[in-house]
Short mmCIF file of C-alpha atoms in Angstrom, two decimals:
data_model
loop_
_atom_site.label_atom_id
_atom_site.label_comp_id
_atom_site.label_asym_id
_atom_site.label_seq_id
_atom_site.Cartn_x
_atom_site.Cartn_y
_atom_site.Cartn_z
CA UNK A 1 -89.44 -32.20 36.60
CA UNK A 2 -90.57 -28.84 38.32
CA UNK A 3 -90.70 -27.36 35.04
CA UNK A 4 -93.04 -30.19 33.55
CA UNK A 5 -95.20 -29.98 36.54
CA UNK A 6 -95.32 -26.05 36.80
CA UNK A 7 -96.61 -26.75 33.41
CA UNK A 8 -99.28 -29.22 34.36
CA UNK A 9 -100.11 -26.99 37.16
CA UNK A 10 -100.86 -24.06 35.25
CA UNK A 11 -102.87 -26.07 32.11
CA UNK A 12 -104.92 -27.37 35.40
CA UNK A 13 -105.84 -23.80 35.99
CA UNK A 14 -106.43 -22.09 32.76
CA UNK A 15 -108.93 -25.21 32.61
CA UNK A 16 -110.51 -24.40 35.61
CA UNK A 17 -110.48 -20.26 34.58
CA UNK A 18 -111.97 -21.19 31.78
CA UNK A 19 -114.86 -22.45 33.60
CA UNK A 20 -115.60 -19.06 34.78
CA UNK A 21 -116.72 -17.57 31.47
CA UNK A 22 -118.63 -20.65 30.93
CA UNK A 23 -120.86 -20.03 34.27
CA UNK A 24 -121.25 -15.99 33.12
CA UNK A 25 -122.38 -16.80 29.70
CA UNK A 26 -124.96 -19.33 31.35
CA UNK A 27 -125.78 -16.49 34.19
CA UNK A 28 -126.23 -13.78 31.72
CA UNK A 29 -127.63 -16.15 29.22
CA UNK A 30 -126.04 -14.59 26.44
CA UNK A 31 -126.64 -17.99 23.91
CA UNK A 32 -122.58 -18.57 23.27
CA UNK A 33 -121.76 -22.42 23.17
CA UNK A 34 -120.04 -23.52 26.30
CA UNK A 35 -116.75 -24.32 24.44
CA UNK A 36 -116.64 -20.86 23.17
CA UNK A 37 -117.43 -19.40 26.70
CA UNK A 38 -114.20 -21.64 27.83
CA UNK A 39 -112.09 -20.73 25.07
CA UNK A 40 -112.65 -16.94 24.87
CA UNK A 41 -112.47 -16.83 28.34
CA UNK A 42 -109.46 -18.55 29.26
CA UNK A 43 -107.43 -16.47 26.49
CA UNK A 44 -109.52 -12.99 27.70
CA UNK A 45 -107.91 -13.74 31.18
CA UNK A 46 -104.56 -14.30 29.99
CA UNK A 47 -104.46 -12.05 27.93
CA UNK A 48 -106.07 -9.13 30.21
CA UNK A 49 -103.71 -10.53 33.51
CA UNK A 50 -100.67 -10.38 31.16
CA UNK A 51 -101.47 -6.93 29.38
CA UNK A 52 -102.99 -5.18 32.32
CA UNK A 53 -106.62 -3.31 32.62
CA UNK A 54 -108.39 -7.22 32.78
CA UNK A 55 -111.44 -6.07 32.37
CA UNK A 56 -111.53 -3.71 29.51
CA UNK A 57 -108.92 -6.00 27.89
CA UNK A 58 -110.66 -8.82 28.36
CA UNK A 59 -114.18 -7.55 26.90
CA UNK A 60 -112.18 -6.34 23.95
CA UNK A 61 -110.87 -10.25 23.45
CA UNK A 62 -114.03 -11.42 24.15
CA UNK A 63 -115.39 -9.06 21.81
CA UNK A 64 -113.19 -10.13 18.91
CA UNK A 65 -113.32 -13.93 19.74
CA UNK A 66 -116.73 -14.10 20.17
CA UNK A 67 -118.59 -12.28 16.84
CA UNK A 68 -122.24 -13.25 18.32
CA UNK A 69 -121.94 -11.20 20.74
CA UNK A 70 -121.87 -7.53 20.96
CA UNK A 71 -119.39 -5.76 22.40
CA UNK A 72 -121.58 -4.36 25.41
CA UNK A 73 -122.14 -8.20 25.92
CA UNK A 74 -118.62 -9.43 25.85
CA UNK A 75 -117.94 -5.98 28.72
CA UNK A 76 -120.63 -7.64 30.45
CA UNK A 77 -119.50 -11.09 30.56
CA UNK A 78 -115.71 -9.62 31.39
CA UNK A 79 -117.27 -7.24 34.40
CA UNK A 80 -119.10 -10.29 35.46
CA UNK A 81 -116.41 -12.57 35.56
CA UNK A 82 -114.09 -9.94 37.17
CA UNK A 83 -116.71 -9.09 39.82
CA UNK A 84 -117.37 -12.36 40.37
CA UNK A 85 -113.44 -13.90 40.79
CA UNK A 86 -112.75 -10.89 42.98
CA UNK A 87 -115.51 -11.51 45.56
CA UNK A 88 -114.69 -15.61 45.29
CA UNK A 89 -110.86 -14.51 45.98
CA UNK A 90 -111.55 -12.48 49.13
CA UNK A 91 -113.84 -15.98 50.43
CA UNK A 92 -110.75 -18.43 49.59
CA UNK A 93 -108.11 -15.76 51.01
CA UNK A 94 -110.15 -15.30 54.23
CA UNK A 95 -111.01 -19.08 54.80
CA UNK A 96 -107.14 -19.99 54.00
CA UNK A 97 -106.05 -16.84 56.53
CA UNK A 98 -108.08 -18.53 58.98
CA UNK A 99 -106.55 -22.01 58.42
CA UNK A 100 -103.28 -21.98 56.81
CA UNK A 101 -100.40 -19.68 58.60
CA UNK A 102 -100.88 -16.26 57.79
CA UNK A 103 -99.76 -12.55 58.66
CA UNK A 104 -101.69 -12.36 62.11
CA UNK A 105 -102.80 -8.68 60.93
CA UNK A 106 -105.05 -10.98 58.47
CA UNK A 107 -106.90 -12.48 61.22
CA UNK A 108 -109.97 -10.00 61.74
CA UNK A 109 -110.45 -9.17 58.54
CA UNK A 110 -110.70 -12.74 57.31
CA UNK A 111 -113.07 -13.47 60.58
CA UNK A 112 -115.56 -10.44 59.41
CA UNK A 113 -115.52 -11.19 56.05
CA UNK A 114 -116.29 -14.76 56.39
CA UNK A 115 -119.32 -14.00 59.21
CA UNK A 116 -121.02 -11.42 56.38
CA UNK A 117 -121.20 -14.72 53.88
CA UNK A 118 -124.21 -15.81 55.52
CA UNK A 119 -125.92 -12.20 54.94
CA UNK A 120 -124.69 -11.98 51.60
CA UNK A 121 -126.11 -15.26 50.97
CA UNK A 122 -129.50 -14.18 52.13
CA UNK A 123 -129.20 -10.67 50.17
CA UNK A 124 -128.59 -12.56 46.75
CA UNK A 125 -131.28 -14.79 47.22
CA UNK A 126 -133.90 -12.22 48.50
CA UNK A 127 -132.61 -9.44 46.19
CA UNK A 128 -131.34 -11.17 42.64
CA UNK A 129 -132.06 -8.20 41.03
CA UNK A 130 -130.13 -4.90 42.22
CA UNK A 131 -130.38 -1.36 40.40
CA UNK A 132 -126.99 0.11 39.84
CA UNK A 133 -126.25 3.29 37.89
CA UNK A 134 -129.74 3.27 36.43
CA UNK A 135 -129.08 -0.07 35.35
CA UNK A 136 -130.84 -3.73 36.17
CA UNK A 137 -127.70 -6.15 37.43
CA UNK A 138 -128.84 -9.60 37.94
CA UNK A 139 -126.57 -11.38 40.32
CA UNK A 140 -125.85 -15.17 39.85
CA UNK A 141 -128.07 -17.94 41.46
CA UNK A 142 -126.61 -19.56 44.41
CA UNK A 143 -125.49 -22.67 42.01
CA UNK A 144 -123.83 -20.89 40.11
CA UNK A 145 -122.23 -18.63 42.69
CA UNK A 146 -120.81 -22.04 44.85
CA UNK A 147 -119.35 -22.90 41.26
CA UNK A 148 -117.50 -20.33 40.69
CA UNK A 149 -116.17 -20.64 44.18
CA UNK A 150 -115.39 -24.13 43.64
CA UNK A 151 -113.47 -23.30 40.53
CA UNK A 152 -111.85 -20.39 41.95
CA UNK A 153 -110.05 -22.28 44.58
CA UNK A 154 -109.62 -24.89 41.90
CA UNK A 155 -107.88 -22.07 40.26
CA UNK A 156 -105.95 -20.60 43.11
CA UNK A 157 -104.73 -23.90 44.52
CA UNK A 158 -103.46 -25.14 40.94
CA UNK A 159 -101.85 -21.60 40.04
CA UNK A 160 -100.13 -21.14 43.79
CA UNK A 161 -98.78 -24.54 43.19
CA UNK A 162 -97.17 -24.30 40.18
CA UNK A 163 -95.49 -21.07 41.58
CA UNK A 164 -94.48 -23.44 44.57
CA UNK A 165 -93.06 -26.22 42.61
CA UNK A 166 -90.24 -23.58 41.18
CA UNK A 167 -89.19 -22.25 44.51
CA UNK A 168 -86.23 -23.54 46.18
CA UNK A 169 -86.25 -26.91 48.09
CA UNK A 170 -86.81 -25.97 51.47
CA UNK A 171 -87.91 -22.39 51.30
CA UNK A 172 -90.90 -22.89 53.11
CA UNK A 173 -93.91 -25.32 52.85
CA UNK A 174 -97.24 -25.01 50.94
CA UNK A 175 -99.29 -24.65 53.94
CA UNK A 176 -97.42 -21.29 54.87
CA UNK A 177 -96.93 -20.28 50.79
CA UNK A 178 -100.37 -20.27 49.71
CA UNK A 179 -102.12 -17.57 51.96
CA UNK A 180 -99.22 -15.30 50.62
CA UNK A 181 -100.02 -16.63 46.95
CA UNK A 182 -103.49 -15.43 47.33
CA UNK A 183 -102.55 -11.92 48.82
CA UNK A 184 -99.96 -11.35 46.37
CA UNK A 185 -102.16 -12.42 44.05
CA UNK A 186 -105.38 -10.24 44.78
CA UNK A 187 -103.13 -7.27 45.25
CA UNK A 188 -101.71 -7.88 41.79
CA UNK A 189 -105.66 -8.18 40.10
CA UNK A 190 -106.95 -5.12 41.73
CA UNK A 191 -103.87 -3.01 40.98
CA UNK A 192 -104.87 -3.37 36.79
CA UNK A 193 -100.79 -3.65 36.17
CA UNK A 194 -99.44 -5.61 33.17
CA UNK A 195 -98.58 -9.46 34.57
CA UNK A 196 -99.54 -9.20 38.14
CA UNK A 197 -96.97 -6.44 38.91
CA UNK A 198 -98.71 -4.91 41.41
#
């Protein structure tokens, strides 16, 4: 049974992953259907967790899966997404260190980070457009940025649980699990290293 629900578990998040390239295609308005969005997207982000260097793998999936859009598009979409998942981790990992049971070290960072959200908030609403590296980057609307934190809790929930469900009865309880989930699991996205190593 913890195999079958593992598996349930992690179907629950690639669907809510999936989601992710569906709200960057609409943010970037790049004209690819929303079912291609989901379905390029959920295999980019296996395929770039799995293989390592998500990003620049997962533009060159994109790339192939999707031939409507150019290949600076699909690195567009893949940066977005990336950007976008990393910032929405940091929120859910400092809410849930402020919650859940957590390394105590966590505590201040998690505070500060969480009291800049209102700031950041105002910045993307007074400032949607930004100039980076001689280029235009258009940050997401408000909508679509509390989506994509929706779905990346949605995502983080559903993936630390079906890493729970394998662990050994009694090893500890979800409420003290999933803040190490999420720190294992940021520190294995950032790091770039073939399936999470990192």
């Amino acid at each position: 049974w913890r195999w079958v629900a593992a598996s349930a578990l992690t179907l629950g998040s690639f669907a809510a992953v999936a989601q992710y390239d569906a709200l960057a295609h609409r943010a970037l308005r790049t004209g690819i259907s929303t079912f291609k969005a989901r379905v390029s997207g959920a295999v980019g982000i296996a395929l770039g967790q799995t293989l390592g260097m998500g990003a620049v793998t997962g533009a060159l999936v994109r790339g192939r899966m999707l031939g409507d859009l150019s290949l600076t598009g699909a690195a567009k979409v893949s940066a977005f997404v990336g950007a976008s998942f990393v910032v929405c981790w940091a929120l859910v990992t400092a809410l849930t260190c402020l919650v859940l049971p957590a390394p105590t070290w966590l505590w201040w960072p998690s505070l500060t980070l969480l009291a800049a959200v209102p700031f950041l908030t105002a910045a993307m609403f007074l400032y949607p457009v930004i100039r980076l590296f001689g280029f235009d980057v258009h940050l997401p609307s408000l909508q679509i940025s509390g989506k994509i934190l929706a779905w990346t809790f949605a995502d983080t929930v559903l993936a630390g649980a079906a890493l729970f469900v394998l662990l050994p009865a009694g090893t500890l309880d979800f409420a003290s699990f999933f803040p190490l989930f999420l720190i294992a699991l940021g520190s294995g996205l950032i790091s770039n290293t073939p399936g999470g190593v990192g």
